[in-house]
mmCIF file of N, CA and C and ligand atoms in Angstrom:
data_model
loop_
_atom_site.group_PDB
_atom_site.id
_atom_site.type_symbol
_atom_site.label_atom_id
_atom_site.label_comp_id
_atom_site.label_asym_id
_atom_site.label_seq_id
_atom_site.Cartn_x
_atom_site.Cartn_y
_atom_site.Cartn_z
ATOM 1 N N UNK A 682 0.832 -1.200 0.000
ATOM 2 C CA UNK A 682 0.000 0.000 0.000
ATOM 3 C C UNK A 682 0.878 1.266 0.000
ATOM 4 N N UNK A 683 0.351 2.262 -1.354
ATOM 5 C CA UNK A 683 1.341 3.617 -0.898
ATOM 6 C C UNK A 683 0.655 4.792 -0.982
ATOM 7 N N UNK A 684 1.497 5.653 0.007
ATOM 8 C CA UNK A 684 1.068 6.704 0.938
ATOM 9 C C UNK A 684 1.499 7.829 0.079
ATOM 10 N N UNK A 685 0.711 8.506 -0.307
ATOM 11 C CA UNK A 685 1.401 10.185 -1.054
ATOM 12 C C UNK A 685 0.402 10.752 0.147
ATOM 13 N N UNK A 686 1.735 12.241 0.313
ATOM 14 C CA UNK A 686 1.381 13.199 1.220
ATOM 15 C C UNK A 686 1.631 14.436 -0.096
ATOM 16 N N UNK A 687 0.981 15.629 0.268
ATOM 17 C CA UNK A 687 1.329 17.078 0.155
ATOM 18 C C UNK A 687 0.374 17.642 0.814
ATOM 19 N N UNK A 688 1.018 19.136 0.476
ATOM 20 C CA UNK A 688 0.833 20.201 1.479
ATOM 21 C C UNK A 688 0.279 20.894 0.733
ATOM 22 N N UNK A 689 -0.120 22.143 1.662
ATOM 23 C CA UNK A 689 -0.742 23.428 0.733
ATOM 24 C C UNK A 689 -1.514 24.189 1.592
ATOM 25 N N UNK A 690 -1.827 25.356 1.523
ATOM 26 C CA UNK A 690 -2.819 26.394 2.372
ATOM 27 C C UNK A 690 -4.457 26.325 1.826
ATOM 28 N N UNK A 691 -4.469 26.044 0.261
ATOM 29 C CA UNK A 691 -5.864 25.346 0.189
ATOM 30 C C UNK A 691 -6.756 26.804 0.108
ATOM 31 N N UNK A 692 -6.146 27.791 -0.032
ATOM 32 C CA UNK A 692 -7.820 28.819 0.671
ATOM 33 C C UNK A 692 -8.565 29.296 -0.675
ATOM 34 N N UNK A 693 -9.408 29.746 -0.386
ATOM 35 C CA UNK A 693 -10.265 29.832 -1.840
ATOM 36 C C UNK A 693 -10.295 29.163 -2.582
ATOM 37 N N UNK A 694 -10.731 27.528 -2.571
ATOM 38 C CA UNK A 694 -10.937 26.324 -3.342
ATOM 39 C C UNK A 694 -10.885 26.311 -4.095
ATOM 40 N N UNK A 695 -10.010 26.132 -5.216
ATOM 41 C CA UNK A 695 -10.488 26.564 -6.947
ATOM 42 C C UNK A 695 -9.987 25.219 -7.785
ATOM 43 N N UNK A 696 -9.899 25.118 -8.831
ATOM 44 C CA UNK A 696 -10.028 24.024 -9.621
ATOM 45 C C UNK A 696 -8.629 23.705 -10.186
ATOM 46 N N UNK A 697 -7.202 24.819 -9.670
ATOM 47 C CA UNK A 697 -6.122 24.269 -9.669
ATOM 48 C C UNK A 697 -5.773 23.403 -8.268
ATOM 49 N N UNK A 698 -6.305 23.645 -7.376
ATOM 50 C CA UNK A 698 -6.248 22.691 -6.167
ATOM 51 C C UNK A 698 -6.931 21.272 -6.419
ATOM 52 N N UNK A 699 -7.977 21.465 -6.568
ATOM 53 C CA UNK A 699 -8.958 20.028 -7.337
ATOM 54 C C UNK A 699 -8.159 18.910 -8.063
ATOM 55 N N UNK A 700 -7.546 19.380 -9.575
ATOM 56 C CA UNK A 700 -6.530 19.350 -10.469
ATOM 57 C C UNK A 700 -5.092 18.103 -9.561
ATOM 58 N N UNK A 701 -4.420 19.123 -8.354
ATOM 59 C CA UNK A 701 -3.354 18.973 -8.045
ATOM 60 C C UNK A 701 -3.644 17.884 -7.086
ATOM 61 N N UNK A 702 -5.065 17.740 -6.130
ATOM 62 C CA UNK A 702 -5.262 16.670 -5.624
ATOM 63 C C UNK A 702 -5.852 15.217 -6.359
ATOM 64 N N UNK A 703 -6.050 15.548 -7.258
ATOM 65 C CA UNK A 703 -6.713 14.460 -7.867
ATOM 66 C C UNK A 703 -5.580 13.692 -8.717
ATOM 67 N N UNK A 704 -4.573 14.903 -9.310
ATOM 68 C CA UNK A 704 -3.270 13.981 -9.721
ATOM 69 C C UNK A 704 -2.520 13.186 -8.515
ATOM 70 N N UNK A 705 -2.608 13.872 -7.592
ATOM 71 C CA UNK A 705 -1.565 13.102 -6.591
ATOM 72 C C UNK A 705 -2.369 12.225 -6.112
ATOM 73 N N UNK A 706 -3.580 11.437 -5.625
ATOM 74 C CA UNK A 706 -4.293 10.556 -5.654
ATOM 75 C C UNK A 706 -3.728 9.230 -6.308
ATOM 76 N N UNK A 707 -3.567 9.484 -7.347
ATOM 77 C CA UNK A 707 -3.223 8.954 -8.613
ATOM 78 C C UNK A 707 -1.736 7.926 -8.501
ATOM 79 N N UNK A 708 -0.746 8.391 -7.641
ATOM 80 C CA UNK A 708 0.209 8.369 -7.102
ATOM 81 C C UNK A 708 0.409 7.550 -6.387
ATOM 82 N N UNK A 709 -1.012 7.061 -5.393
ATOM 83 C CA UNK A 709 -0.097 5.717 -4.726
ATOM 84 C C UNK A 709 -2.159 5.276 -4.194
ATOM 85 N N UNK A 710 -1.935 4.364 -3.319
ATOM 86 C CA UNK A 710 -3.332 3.785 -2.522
ATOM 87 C C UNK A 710 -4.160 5.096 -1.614
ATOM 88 N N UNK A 711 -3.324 6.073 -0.861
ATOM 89 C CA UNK A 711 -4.186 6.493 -0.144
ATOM 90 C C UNK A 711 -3.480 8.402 -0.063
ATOM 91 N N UNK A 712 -4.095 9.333 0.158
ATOM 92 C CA UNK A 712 -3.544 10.390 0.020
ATOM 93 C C UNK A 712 -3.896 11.389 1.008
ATOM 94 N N UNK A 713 -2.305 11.521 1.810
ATOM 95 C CA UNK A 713 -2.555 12.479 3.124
ATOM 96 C C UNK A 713 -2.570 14.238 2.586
ATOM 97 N N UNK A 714 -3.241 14.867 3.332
ATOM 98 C CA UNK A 714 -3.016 16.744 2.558
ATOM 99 C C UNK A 714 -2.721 16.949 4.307
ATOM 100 N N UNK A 715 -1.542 17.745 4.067
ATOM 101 C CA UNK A 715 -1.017 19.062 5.191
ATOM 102 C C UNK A 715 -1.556 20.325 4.810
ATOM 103 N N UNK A 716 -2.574 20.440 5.417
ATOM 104 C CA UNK A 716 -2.680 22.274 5.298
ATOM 105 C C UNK A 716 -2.519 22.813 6.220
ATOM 106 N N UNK A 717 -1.916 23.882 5.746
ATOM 107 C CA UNK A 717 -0.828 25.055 6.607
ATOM 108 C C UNK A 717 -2.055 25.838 7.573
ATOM 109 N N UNK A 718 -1.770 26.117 8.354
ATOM 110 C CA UNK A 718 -2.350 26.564 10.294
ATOM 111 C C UNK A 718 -2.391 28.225 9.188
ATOM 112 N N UNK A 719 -3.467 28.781 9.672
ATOM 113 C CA UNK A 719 -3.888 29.858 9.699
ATOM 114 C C UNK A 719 -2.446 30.761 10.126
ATOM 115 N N UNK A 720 -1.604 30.647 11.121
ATOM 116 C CA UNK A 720 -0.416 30.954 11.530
ATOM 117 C C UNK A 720 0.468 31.270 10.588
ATOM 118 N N UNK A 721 0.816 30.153 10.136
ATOM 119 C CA UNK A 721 2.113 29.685 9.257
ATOM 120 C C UNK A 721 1.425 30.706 8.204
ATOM 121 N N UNK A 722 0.391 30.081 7.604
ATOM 122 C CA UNK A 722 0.234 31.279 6.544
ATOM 123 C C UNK A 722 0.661 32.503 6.986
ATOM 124 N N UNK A 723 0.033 33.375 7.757
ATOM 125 C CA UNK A 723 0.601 34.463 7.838
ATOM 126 C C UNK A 723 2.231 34.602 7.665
ATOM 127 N N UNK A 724 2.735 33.996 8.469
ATOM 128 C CA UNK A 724 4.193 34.164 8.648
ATOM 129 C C UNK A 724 4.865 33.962 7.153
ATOM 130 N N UNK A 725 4.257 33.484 6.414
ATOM 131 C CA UNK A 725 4.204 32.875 4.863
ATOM 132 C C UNK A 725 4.212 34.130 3.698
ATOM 133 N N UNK A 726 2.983 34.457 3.985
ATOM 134 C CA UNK A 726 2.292 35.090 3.196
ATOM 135 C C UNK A 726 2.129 36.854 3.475
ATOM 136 N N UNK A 727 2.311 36.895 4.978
ATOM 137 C CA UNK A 727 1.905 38.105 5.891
ATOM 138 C C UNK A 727 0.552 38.365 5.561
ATOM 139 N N UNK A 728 -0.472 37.782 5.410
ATOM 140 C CA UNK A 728 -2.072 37.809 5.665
ATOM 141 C C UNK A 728 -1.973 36.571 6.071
ATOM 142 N N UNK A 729 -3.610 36.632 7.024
ATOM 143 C CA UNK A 729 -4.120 35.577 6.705
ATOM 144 C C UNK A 729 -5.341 35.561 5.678
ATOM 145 N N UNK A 730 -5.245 33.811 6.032
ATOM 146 C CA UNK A 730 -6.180 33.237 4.589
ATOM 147 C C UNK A 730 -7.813 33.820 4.540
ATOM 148 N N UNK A 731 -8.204 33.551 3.700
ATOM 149 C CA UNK A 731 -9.736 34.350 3.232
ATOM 150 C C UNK A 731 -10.711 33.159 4.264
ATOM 151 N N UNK A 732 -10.574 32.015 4.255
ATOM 152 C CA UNK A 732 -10.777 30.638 4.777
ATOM 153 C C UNK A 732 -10.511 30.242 6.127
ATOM 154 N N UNK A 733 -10.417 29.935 6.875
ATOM 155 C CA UNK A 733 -9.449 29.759 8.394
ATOM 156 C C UNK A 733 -9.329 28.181 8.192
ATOM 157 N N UNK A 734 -8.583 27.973 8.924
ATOM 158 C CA UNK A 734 -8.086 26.380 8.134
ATOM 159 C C UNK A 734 -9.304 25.570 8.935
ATOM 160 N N UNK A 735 -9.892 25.761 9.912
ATOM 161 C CA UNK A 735 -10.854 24.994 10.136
ATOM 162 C C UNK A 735 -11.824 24.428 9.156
ATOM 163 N N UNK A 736 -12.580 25.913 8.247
ATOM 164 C CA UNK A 736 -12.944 25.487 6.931
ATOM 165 C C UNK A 736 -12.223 24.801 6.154
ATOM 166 N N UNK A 737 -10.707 25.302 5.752
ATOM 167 C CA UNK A 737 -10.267 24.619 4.772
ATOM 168 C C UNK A 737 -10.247 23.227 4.907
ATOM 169 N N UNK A 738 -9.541 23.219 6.204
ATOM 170 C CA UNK A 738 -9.854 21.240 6.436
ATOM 171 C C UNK A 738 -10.740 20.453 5.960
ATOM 172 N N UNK A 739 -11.862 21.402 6.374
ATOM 173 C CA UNK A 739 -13.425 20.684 6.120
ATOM 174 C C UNK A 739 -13.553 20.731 4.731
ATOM 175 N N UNK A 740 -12.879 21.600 3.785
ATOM 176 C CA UNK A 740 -13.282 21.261 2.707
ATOM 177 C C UNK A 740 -12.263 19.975 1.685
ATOM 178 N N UNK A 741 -11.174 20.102 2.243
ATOM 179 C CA UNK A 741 -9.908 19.279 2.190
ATOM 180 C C UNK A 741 -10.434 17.817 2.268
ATOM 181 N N UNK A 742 -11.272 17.552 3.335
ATOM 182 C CA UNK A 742 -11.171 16.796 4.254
ATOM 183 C C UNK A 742 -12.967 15.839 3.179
ATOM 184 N N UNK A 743 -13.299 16.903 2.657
ATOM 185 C CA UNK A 743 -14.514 16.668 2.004
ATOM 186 C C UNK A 743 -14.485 16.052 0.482
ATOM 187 N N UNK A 744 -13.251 16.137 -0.013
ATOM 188 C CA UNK A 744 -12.790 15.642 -1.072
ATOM 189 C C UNK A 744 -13.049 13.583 -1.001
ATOM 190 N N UNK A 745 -13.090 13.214 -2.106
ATOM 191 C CA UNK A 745 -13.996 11.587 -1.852
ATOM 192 C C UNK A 745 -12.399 11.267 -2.213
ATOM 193 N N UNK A 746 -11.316 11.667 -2.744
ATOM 194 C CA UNK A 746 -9.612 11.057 -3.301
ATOM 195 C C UNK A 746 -8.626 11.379 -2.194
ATOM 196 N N UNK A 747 -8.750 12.517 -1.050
ATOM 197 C CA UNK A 747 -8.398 12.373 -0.036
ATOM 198 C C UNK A 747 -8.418 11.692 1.380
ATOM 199 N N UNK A 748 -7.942 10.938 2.104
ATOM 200 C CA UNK A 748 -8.169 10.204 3.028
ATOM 201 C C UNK A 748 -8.178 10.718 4.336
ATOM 202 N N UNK A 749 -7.168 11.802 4.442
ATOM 203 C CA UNK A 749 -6.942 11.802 5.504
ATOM 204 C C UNK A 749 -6.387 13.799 5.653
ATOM 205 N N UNK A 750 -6.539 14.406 6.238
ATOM 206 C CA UNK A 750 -6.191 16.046 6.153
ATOM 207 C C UNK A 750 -5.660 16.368 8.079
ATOM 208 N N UNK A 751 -4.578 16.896 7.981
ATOM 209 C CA UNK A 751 -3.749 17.279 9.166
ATOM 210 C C UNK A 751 -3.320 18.602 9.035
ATOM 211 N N UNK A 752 -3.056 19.388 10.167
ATOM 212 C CA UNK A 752 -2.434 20.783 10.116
ATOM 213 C C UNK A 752 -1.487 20.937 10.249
ATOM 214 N N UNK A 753 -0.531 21.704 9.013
ATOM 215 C CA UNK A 753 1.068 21.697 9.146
ATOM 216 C C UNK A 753 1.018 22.937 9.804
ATOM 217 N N UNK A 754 1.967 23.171 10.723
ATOM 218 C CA UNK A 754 2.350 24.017 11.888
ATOM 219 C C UNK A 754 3.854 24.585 11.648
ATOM 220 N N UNK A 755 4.526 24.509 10.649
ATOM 221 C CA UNK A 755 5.227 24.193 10.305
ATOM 222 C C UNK A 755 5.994 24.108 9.066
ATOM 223 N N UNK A 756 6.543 24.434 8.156
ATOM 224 C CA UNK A 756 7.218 24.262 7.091
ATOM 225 C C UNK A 756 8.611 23.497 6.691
ATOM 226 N N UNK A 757 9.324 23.470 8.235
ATOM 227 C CA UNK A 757 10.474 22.888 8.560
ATOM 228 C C UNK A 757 10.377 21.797 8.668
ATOM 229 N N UNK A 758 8.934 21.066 9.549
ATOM 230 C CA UNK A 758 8.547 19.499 9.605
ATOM 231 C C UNK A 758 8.215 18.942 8.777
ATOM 232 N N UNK A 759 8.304 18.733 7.276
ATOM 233 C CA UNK A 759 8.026 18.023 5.895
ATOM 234 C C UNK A 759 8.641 16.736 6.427
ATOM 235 N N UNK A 760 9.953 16.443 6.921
ATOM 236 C CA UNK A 760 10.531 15.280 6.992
ATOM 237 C C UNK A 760 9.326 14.500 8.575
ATOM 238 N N UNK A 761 9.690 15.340 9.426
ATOM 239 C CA UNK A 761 8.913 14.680 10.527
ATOM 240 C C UNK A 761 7.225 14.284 9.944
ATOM 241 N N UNK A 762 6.606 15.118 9.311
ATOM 242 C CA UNK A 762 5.478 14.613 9.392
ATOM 243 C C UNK A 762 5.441 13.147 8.031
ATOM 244 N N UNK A 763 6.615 13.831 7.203
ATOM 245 C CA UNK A 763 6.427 11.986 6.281
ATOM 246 C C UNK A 763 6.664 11.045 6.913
ATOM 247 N N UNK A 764 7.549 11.046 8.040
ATOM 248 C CA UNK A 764 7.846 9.726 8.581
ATOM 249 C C UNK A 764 6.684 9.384 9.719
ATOM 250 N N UNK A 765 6.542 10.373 9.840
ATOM 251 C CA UNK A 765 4.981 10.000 10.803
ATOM 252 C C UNK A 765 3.944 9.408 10.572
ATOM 253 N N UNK A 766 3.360 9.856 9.016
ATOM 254 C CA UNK A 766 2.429 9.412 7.787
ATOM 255 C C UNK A 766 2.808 8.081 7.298
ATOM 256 N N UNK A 767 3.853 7.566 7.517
ATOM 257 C CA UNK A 767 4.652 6.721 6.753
ATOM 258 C C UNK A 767 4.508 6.913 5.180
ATOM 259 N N UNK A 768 4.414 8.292 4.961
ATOM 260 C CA UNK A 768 4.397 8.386 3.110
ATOM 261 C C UNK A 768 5.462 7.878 2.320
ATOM 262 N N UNK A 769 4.904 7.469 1.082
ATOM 263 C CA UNK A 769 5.878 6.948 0.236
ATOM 264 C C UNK A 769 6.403 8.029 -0.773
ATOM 265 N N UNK A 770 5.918 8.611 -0.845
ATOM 266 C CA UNK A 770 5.626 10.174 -2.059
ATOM 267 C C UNK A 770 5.412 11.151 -1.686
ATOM 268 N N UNK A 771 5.769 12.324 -1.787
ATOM 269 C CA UNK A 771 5.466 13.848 -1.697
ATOM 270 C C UNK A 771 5.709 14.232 -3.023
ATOM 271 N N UNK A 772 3.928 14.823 -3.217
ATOM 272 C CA UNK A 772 3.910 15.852 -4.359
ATOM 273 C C UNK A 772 3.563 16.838 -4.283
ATOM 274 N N UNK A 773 4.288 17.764 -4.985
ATOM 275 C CA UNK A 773 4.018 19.162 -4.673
ATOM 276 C C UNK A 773 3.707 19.989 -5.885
ATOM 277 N N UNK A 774 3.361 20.616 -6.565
ATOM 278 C CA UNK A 774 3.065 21.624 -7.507
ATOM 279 C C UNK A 774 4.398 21.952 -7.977
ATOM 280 N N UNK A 775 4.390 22.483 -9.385
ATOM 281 C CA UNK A 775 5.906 22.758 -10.002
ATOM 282 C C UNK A 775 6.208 24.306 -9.424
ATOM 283 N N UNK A 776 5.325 24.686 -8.595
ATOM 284 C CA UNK A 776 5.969 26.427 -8.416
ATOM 285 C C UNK A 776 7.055 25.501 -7.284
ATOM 286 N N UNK A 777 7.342 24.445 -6.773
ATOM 287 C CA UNK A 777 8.108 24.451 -5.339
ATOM 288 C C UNK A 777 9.136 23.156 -6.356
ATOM 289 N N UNK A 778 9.149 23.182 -7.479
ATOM 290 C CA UNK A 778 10.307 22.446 -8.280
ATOM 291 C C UNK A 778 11.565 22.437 -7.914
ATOM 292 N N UNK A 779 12.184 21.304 -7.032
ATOM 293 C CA UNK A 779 13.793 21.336 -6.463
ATOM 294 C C UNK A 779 13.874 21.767 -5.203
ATOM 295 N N UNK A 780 12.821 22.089 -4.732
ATOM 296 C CA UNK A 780 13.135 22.449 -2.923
ATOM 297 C C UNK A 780 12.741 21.517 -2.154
ATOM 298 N N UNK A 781 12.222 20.440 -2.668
ATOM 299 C CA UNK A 781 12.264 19.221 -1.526
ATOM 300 C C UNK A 781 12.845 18.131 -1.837
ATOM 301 N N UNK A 782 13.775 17.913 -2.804
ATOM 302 C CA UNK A 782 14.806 17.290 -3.498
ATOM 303 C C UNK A 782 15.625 16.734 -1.945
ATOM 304 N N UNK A 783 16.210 17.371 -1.398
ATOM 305 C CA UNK A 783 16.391 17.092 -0.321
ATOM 306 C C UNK A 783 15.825 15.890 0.531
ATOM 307 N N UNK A 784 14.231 15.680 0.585
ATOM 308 C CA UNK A 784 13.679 14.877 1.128
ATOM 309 C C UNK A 784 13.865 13.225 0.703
ATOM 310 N N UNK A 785 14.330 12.856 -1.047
ATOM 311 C CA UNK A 785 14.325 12.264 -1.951
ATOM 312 C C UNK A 785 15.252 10.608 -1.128
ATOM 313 N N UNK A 786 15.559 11.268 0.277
ATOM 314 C CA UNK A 786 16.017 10.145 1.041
ATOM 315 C C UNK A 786 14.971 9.065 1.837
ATOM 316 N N UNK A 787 13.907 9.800 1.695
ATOM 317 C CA UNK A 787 12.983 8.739 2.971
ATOM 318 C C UNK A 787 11.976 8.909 1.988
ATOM 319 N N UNK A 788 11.560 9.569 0.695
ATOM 320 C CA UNK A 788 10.468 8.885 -0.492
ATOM 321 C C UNK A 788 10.847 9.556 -1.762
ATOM 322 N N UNK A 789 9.902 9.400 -2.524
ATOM 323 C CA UNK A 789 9.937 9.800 -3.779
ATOM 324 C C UNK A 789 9.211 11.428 -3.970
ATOM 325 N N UNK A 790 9.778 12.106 -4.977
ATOM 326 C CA UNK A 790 9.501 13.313 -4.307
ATOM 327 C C UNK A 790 9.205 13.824 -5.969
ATOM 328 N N UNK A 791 7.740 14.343 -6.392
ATOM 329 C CA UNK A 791 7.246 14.224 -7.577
ATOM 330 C C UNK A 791 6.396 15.528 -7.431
ATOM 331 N N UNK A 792 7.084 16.394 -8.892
ATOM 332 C CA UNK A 792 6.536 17.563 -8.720
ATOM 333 C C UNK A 792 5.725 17.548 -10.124
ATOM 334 N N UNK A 793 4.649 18.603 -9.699
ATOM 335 C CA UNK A 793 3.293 18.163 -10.922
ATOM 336 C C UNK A 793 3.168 19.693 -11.491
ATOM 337 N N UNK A 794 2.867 19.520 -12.350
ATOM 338 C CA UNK A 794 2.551 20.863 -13.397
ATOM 339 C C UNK A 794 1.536 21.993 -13.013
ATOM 340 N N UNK A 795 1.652 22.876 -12.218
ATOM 341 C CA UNK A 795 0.340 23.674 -11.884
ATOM 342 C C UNK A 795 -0.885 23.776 -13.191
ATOM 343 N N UNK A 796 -1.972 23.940 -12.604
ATOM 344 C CA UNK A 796 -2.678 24.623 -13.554
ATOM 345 C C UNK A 796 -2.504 25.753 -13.768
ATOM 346 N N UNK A 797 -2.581 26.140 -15.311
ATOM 347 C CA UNK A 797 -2.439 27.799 -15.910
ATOM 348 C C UNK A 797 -3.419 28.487 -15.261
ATOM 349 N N UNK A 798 -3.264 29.936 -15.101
ATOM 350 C CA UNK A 798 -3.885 30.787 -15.019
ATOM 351 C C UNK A 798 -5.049 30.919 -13.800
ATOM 352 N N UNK A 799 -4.789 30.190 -12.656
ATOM 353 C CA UNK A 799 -5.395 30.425 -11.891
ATOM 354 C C UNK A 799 -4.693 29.935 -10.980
ATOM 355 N N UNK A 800 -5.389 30.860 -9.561
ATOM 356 C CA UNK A 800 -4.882 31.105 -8.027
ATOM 357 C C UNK A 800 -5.191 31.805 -7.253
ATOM 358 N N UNK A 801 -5.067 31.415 -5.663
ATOM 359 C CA UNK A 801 -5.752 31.852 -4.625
ATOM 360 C C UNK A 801 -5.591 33.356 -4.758
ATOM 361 N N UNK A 802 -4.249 33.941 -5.061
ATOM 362 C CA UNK A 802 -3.884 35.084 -4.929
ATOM 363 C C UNK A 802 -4.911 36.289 -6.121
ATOM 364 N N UNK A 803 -4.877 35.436 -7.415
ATOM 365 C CA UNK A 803 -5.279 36.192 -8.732
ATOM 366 C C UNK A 803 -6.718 36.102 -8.090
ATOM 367 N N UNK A 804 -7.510 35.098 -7.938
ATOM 368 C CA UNK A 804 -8.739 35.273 -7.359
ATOM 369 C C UNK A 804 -9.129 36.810 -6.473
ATOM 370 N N UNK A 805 -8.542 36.529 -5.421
ATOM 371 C CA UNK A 805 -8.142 37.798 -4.440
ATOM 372 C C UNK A 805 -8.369 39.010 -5.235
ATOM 373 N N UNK A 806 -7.624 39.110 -5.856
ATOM 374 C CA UNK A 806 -7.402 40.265 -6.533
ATOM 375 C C UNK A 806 -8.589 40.364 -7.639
ATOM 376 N N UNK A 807 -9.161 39.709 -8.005
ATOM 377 C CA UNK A 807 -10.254 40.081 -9.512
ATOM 378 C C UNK A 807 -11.040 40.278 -8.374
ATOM 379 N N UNK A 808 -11.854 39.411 -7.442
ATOM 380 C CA UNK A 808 -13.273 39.951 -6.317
ATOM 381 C C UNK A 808 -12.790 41.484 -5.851
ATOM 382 N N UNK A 809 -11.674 41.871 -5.442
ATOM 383 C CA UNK A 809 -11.274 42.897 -4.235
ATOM 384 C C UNK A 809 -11.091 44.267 -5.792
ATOM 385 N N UNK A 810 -11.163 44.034 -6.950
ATOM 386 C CA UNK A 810 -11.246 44.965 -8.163
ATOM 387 C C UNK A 810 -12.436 45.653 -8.667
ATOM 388 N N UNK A 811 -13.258 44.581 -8.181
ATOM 389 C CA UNK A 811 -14.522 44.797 -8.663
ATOM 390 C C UNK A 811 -15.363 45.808 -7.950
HETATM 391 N N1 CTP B 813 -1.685 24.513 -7.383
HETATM 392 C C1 CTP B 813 -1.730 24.055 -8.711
HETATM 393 N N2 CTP B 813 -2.224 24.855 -9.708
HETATM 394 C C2 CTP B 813 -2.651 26.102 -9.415
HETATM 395 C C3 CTP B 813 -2.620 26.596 -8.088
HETATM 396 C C4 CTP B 813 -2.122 25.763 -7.083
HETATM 397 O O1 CTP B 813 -1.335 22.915 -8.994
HETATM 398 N N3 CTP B 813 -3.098 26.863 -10.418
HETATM 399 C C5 CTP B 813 -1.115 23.661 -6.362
HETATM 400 C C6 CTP B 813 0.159 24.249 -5.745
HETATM 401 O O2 CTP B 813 1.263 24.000 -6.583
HETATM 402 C C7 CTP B 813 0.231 23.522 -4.421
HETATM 403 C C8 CTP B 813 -1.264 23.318 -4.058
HETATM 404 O O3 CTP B 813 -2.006 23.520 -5.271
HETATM 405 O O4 CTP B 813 0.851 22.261 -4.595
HETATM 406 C C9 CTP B 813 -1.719 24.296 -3.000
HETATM 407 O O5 CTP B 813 -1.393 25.587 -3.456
HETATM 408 P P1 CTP B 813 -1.709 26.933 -2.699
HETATM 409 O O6 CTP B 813 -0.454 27.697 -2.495
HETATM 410 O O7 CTP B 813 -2.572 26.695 -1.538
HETATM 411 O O8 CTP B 813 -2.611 27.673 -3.841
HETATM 412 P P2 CTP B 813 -2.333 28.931 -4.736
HETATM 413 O O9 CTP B 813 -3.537 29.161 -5.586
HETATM 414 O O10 CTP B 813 -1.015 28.809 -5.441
HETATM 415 O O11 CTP B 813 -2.262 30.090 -3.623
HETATM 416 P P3 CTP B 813 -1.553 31.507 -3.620
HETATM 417 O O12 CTP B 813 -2.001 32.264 -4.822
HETATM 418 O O13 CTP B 813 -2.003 32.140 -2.324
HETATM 419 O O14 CTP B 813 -0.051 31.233 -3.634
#
């Protein structure tokens, strides 16, 4: 049985998130999502999310290809929480291409093609224009 994990902040649900979970699904038997603590975002991003991760979870968590949804606290713990998960895979979106290369010791580490032209951020910005 194999375990793909990734991460992500998830906020404003849109159909490149959909996309990125449904490929990594794809990837092994069962599929863990880390979404980032209302916190971390900030410290991330310097806002917080439109969403509070309580929602996001719930919507994370509402997906029928996801199994399982946890709160990363954290950005530094990628290694602790794979070995915790016992994941076999971490996939991440191609904007984070070569920064977890590093990890490539305790799984396989598979980066996926974003979807064009859409994002939490561009979203943001077309509602807050109008
Ligand atoms: N993702 C994707 N295609 C998009 C947007 C996001 O594949 N068009 C992926 C990211 O690569 C990441 C995951 O979805 O692996 C979660 O991304 P997140 O940062 O939460 O979403 P963004 O829309 O990129 O958010 P922001 O604009 O705030 O950076």
């Amino acid at each position: 049985m194999k375990t793909v994990i990734t991460f992500g902040t998830f906020d404003v649900f849109h159909v490149g998130h959909v996309n990125l979970l449904q490929r990594a699904a794809t990837y092994g038997d069962r599929l863990i999502v880390g979404v980032s603590t209302d916190e971390l975002n900030f410290s991330k991003k310097g806002r917080n999310p439109v969403y509070n991760q309580d929602d996001r979870m719930k919507i994370i968590n509402g997906l029928r290809y996801v199994n399982l949804c946890f709160e990363e606290y954290s950005l530094e713990k990628k290694r602790e929480y794979i070995e915790y998960y016992g994941a076999d895979i971490l996939v991440m979106g191609d904007d984070w291409k070569g920064k977890f290369d590093y990890l490539s010791d305790i799984c396989e580490v598979v980066y996926l093609e974003r979807t064009p032209s859409v994002s939490t951020t561009e979203i943001i910005e077309v509602i807050t224009s109008r």
